[in-house]
Amino acid sequence: MARIWEAYNKLLSSQPLLTKALTSCVGFTAGDALAQNFVEKVEKYDYARTARLGSFGLLVHGTTGHYFYGFLDSKLPGTAAKTVATKVIIDQVFWNPCFGIMFFSYLGLAEGKSISDIATKIQQDLKTAVMGSWAVWVPAHTVNFAFIPPAQRLLYINTIQIFYNIFLSFLGNKKVEAVEEKKE
């Protein structure tokens, strides 16, 4: 295990963006596999769905997380209580809704959905995703920003993200309810 950790840290040092993208790919892939097999208990496993979620981790979550958390650490260095609280607030009030919009948009586009369908999905499920996030990520990021070294932050996030992805996978793949038009 020590060798794996050493190899991971070496790769993280030499190729941080790639390492974080691959780590996020694993986290989102594992989260969807757990969701399909143990939460939804689907009869027929949807490999395309897992590929969509894994590719989201690879192309979006890992890369944007690398830059966002790097930016946050550069502007708010340190682990003082006020700094940690400020980072958590910025993450949850600003980044979290942006992340949710990216998540639902990416999945919708990857599934070939229309912009209108994606907008409806965001309208129906973004609030649930953001509020569900608060229960997990406020305490998780308090630990993250207070105790986890900056280079390890995305690995820590992805470890927790595997279990949070069960929720996201379920929510992201939940059918959109038909919106009835108001008659005037």
Tab-separated table of N, CA and C in Angstrom, residues 17-76:
chain	number	residue	atom	x	y	z
A	17	LEU	N	-2.768	17.560	-13.096
A	17	LEU	CA	-4.064	17.637	-13.765
A	17	LEU	C	-4.523	16.255	-14.233
A	18	LEU	N	-3.639	15.522	-14.873
A	18	LEU	CA	-3.961	14.178	-15.343
A	18	LEU	C	-4.308	13.259	-14.167
A	19	THR	N	-3.532	13.328	-13.116
A	19	THR	CA	-3.762	12.468	-11.950
A	19	THR	C	-5.121	12.752	-11.330
A	20	LYS	N	-5.442	14.023	-11.177
A	20	LYS	CA	-6.731	14.391	-10.583
A	20	LYS	C	-7.888	14.011	-11.503
A	21	ALA	N	-7.701	14.150	-12.806
A	21	ALA	CA	-8.744	13.760	-13.754
A	21	ALA	C	-8.985	12.247	-13.701
A	22	LEU	N	-7.911	11.475	-13.669
A	22	LEU	CA	-8.049	10.018	-13.589
A	22	LEU	C	-8.663	9.590	-12.259
A	23	THR	N	-8.277	10.257	-11.178
A	23	THR	CA	-8.836	9.953	-9.866
A	23	THR	C	-10.340	10.220	-9.854
A	24	SER	N	-10.748	11.328	-10.457
A	24	SER	CA	-12.174	11.652	-10.536
A	24	SER	C	-12.922	10.658	-11.423
A	25	CYS	N	-12.294	10.208	-12.473
A	25	CYS	CA	-12.894	9.199	-13.343
A	25	CYS	C	-13.194	7.931	-12.542
A	26	VAL	N	-12.231	7.500	-11.759
A	26	VAL	CA	-12.422	6.306	-10.926
A	26	VAL	C	-13.552	6.533	-9.926
A	27	GLY	N	-13.564	7.716	-9.289
A	27	GLY	CA	-14.587	8.011	-8.286
A	27	GLY	C	-15.994	8.024	-8.856
A	28	PHE	N	-16.165	8.654	-10.001
A	28	PHE	CA	-17.498	8.714	-10.606
A	28	PHE	C	-17.911	7.360	-11.170
A	29	THR	N	-16.974	6.615	-11.720
A	29	THR	CA	-17.278	5.271	-12.226
A	29	THR	C	-17.707	4.363	-11.079
A	30	ALA	N	-16.947	4.376	-9.997
A	30	ALA	CA	-17.274	3.541	-8.828
A	30	ALA	C	-18.611	3.945	-8.218
A	31	GLY	N	-18.864	5.248	-8.113
A	31	GLY	CA	-20.128	5.709	-7.543
A	31	GLY	C	-21.324	5.225	-8.343
A	32	ASP	N	-21.228	5.282	-9.674
A	32	ASP	CA	-22.340	4.816	-10.492
A	32	ASP	C	-22.490	3.299	-10.408
A	33	ALA	N	-21.387	2.584	-10.391
A	33	ALA	CA	-21.469	1.124	-10.269
A	33	ALA	C	-22.148	0.738	-8.958
A	34	LEU	N	-21.790	1.415	-7.888
A	34	LEU	CA	-22.431	1.147	-6.591
A	34	LEU	C	-23.916	1.510	-6.637
A	35	ALA	N	-24.226	2.636	-7.262
A	35	ALA	CA	-25.629	3.062	-7.360
A	35	ALA	C	-26.465	2.041	-8.120
A	36	GLN	N	-25.962	1.612	-9.270
A	36	GLN	CA	-26.738	0.671	-10.087
A	36	GLN	C	-26.879	-0.693	-9.419
A	37	ASN	N	-25.795	-1.163	-8.809
A	37	ASN	CA	-25.798	-2.516	-8.257
A	37	ASN	C	-26.434	-2.644	-6.881
A	38	PHE	N	-26.269	-1.620	-6.036
A	38	PHE	CA	-26.682	-1.786	-4.648
A	38	PHE	C	-27.797	-0.851	-4.191
A	39	VAL	N	-28.001	0.256	-4.886
A	39	VAL	CA	-29.069	1.175	-4.497
A	39	VAL	C	-30.285	0.946	-5.386
A	40	GLU	N	-30.091	1.064	-6.684
A	40	GLU	CA	-31.197	0.886	-7.617
A	40	GLU	C	-31.445	-0.587	-7.929
A	41	LYS	N	-30.414	-1.407	-7.776
A	41	LYS	CA	-30.487	-2.845	-8.048
A	41	LYS	C	-31.124	-3.115	-9.414
A	42	VAL	N	-30.523	-2.492	-10.432
A	42	VAL	CA	-31.057	-2.614	-11.788
A	42	VAL	C	-30.934	-4.049	-12.292
A	43	GLU	N	-31.875	-4.442	-13.130
A	43	GLU	CA	-31.835	-5.777	-13.715
A	43	GLU	C	-30.750	-5.888	-14.773
A	44	LYS	N	-30.624	-4.838	-15.589
A	44	LYS	CA	-29.627	-4.841	-16.654
A	44	LYS	C	-28.700	-3.648	-16.430
A	45	TYR	N	-27.450	-3.930	-16.174
A	45	TYR	CA	-26.472	-2.880	-15.895
A	45	TYR	C	-26.304	-1.992	-17.125
A	46	ASP	N	-26.299	-0.680	-16.912
A	46	ASP	CA	-26.193	0.297	-17.996
A	46	ASP	C	-24.743	0.784	-18.095
A	47	TYR	N	-23.974	0.141	-18.952
A	47	TYR	CA	-22.557	0.480	-19.114
A	47	TYR	C	-22.375	1.882	-19.714
A	48	ALA	N	-23.289	2.286	-20.584
A	48	ALA	CA	-23.195	3.624	-21.179
A	48	ALA	C	-23.353	4.694	-20.110
A	49	ARG	N	-24.250	4.471	-19.186
A	49	ARG	CA	-24.449	5.407	-18.067
A	49	ARG	C	-23.169	5.522	-17.252
A	50	THR	N	-22.552	4.397	-16.941
A	50	THR	CA	-21.300	4.413	-16.185
A	50	THR	C	-20.212	5.138	-16.964
A	51	ALA	N	-20.172	4.921	-18.271
A	51	ALA	CA	-19.186	5.622	-19.105
A	51	ALA	C	-19.435	7.128	-19.097
A	52	ARG	N	-20.701	7.533	-19.130
A	52	ARG	CA	-21.018	8.964	-19.071
A	52	ARG	C	-20.539	9.572	-17.756
A	53	LEU	N	-20.816	8.898	-16.668
A	53	LEU	CA	-20.412	9.431	-15.367
A	53	LEU	C	-18.890	9.397	-15.202
A	54	GLY	N	-18.263	8.322	-15.641
A	54	GLY	CA	-16.803	8.256	-15.569
A	54	GLY	C	-16.147	9.334	-16.419
A	55	SER	N	-16.695	9.556	-17.604
A	55	SER	CA	-16.117	10.596	-18.466
A	55	SER	C	-16.361	11.985	-17.887
A	56	PHE	N	-17.465	12.180	-17.192
A	56	PHE	CA	-17.686	13.457	-16.501
A	56	PHE	C	-16.585	13.667	-15.463
A	57	GLY	N	-16.284	12.626	-14.702
A	57	GLY	CA	-15.205	12.735	-13.722
A	57	GLY	C	-13.874	13.071	-14.372
A	58	LEU	N	-13.583	12.391	-15.467
A	58	LEU	CA	-12.322	12.585	-16.184
A	58	LEU	C	-12.221	13.970	-16.818
A	59	LEU	N	-13.248	14.355	-17.547
A	59	LEU	CA	-13.177	15.573	-18.359
A	59	LEU	C	-13.603	16.849	-17.630
A	60	VAL	N	-14.490	16.724	-16.661
A	60	VAL	CA	-15.030	17.921	-16.017
A	60	VAL	C	-14.633	18.022	-14.545
A	61	HIS	N	-15.015	17.036	-13.746
A	61	HIS	CA	-14.795	17.145	-12.297
A	61	HIS	C	-13.321	17.265	-11.927
A	62	GLY	N	-12.498	16.374	-12.445
A	62	GLY	CA	-11.072	16.393	-12.094
A	62	GLY	C	-10.377	17.660	-12.545
A	63	THR	N	-10.692	18.092	-13.740
A	63	THR	CA	-10.015	19.272	-14.284
A	63	THR	C	-10.500	20.559	-13.624
A	64	THR	N	-11.815	20.722	-13.530
A	64	THR	CA	-12.320	21.952	-12.909
A	64	THR	C	-11.975	21.990	-11.429
A	65	GLY	N	-12.007	20.827	-10.775
A	65	GLY	CA	-11.630	20.774	-9.357
A	65	GLY	C	-10.183	21.174	-9.149
A	66	HIS	N	-9.328	20.720	-10.032
A	66	HIS	CA	-7.901	21.085	-9.956
A	66	HIS	C	-7.743	22.602	-9.976
A	67	TYR	N	-8.378	23.241	-10.933
A	67	TYR	CA	-8.236	24.690	-11.069
A	67	TYR	C	-9.001	25.464	-9.996
A	68	PHE	N	-10.217	25.024	-9.677
A	68	PHE	CA	-11.004	25.750	-8.672
A	68	PHE	C	-10.331	25.708	-7.302
A	69	TYR	N	-9.959	24.523	-6.852
A	69	TYR	CA	-9.362	24.425	-5.512
A	69	TYR	C	-7.965	25.037	-5.477
A	70	GLY	N	-7.254	24.974	-6.592
A	70	GLY	CA	-5.961	25.664	-6.670
A	70	GLY	C	-6.135	27.170	-6.550
A	71	PHE	N	-7.132	27.704	-7.250
A	71	PHE	CA	-7.446	29.129	-7.175
A	71	PHE	C	-7.860	29.514	-5.755
A	72	LEU	N	-8.730	28.724	-5.164
A	72	LEU	CA	-9.211	29.004	-3.816
A	72	LEU	C	-8.048	29.027	-2.824
A	73	ASP	N	-7.156	28.051	-2.925
A	73	ASP	CA	-5.996	28.004	-2.028
A	73	ASP	C	-5.039	29.162	-2.271
A	74	SER	N	-4.922	29.618	-3.508
A	74	SER	CA	-4.011	30.733	-3.793
A	74	SER	C	-4.555	32.051	-3.254
A	75	LYS	N	-5.859	32.198	-3.226
A	75	LYS	CA	-6.472	33.445	-2.748
A	75	LYS	C	-6.741	33.425	-1.248
A	76	LEU	N	-6.923	32.235	-0.702
A	76	LEU	CA	-7.214	32.089	0.733
A	76	LEU	C	-6.285	31.035	1.342
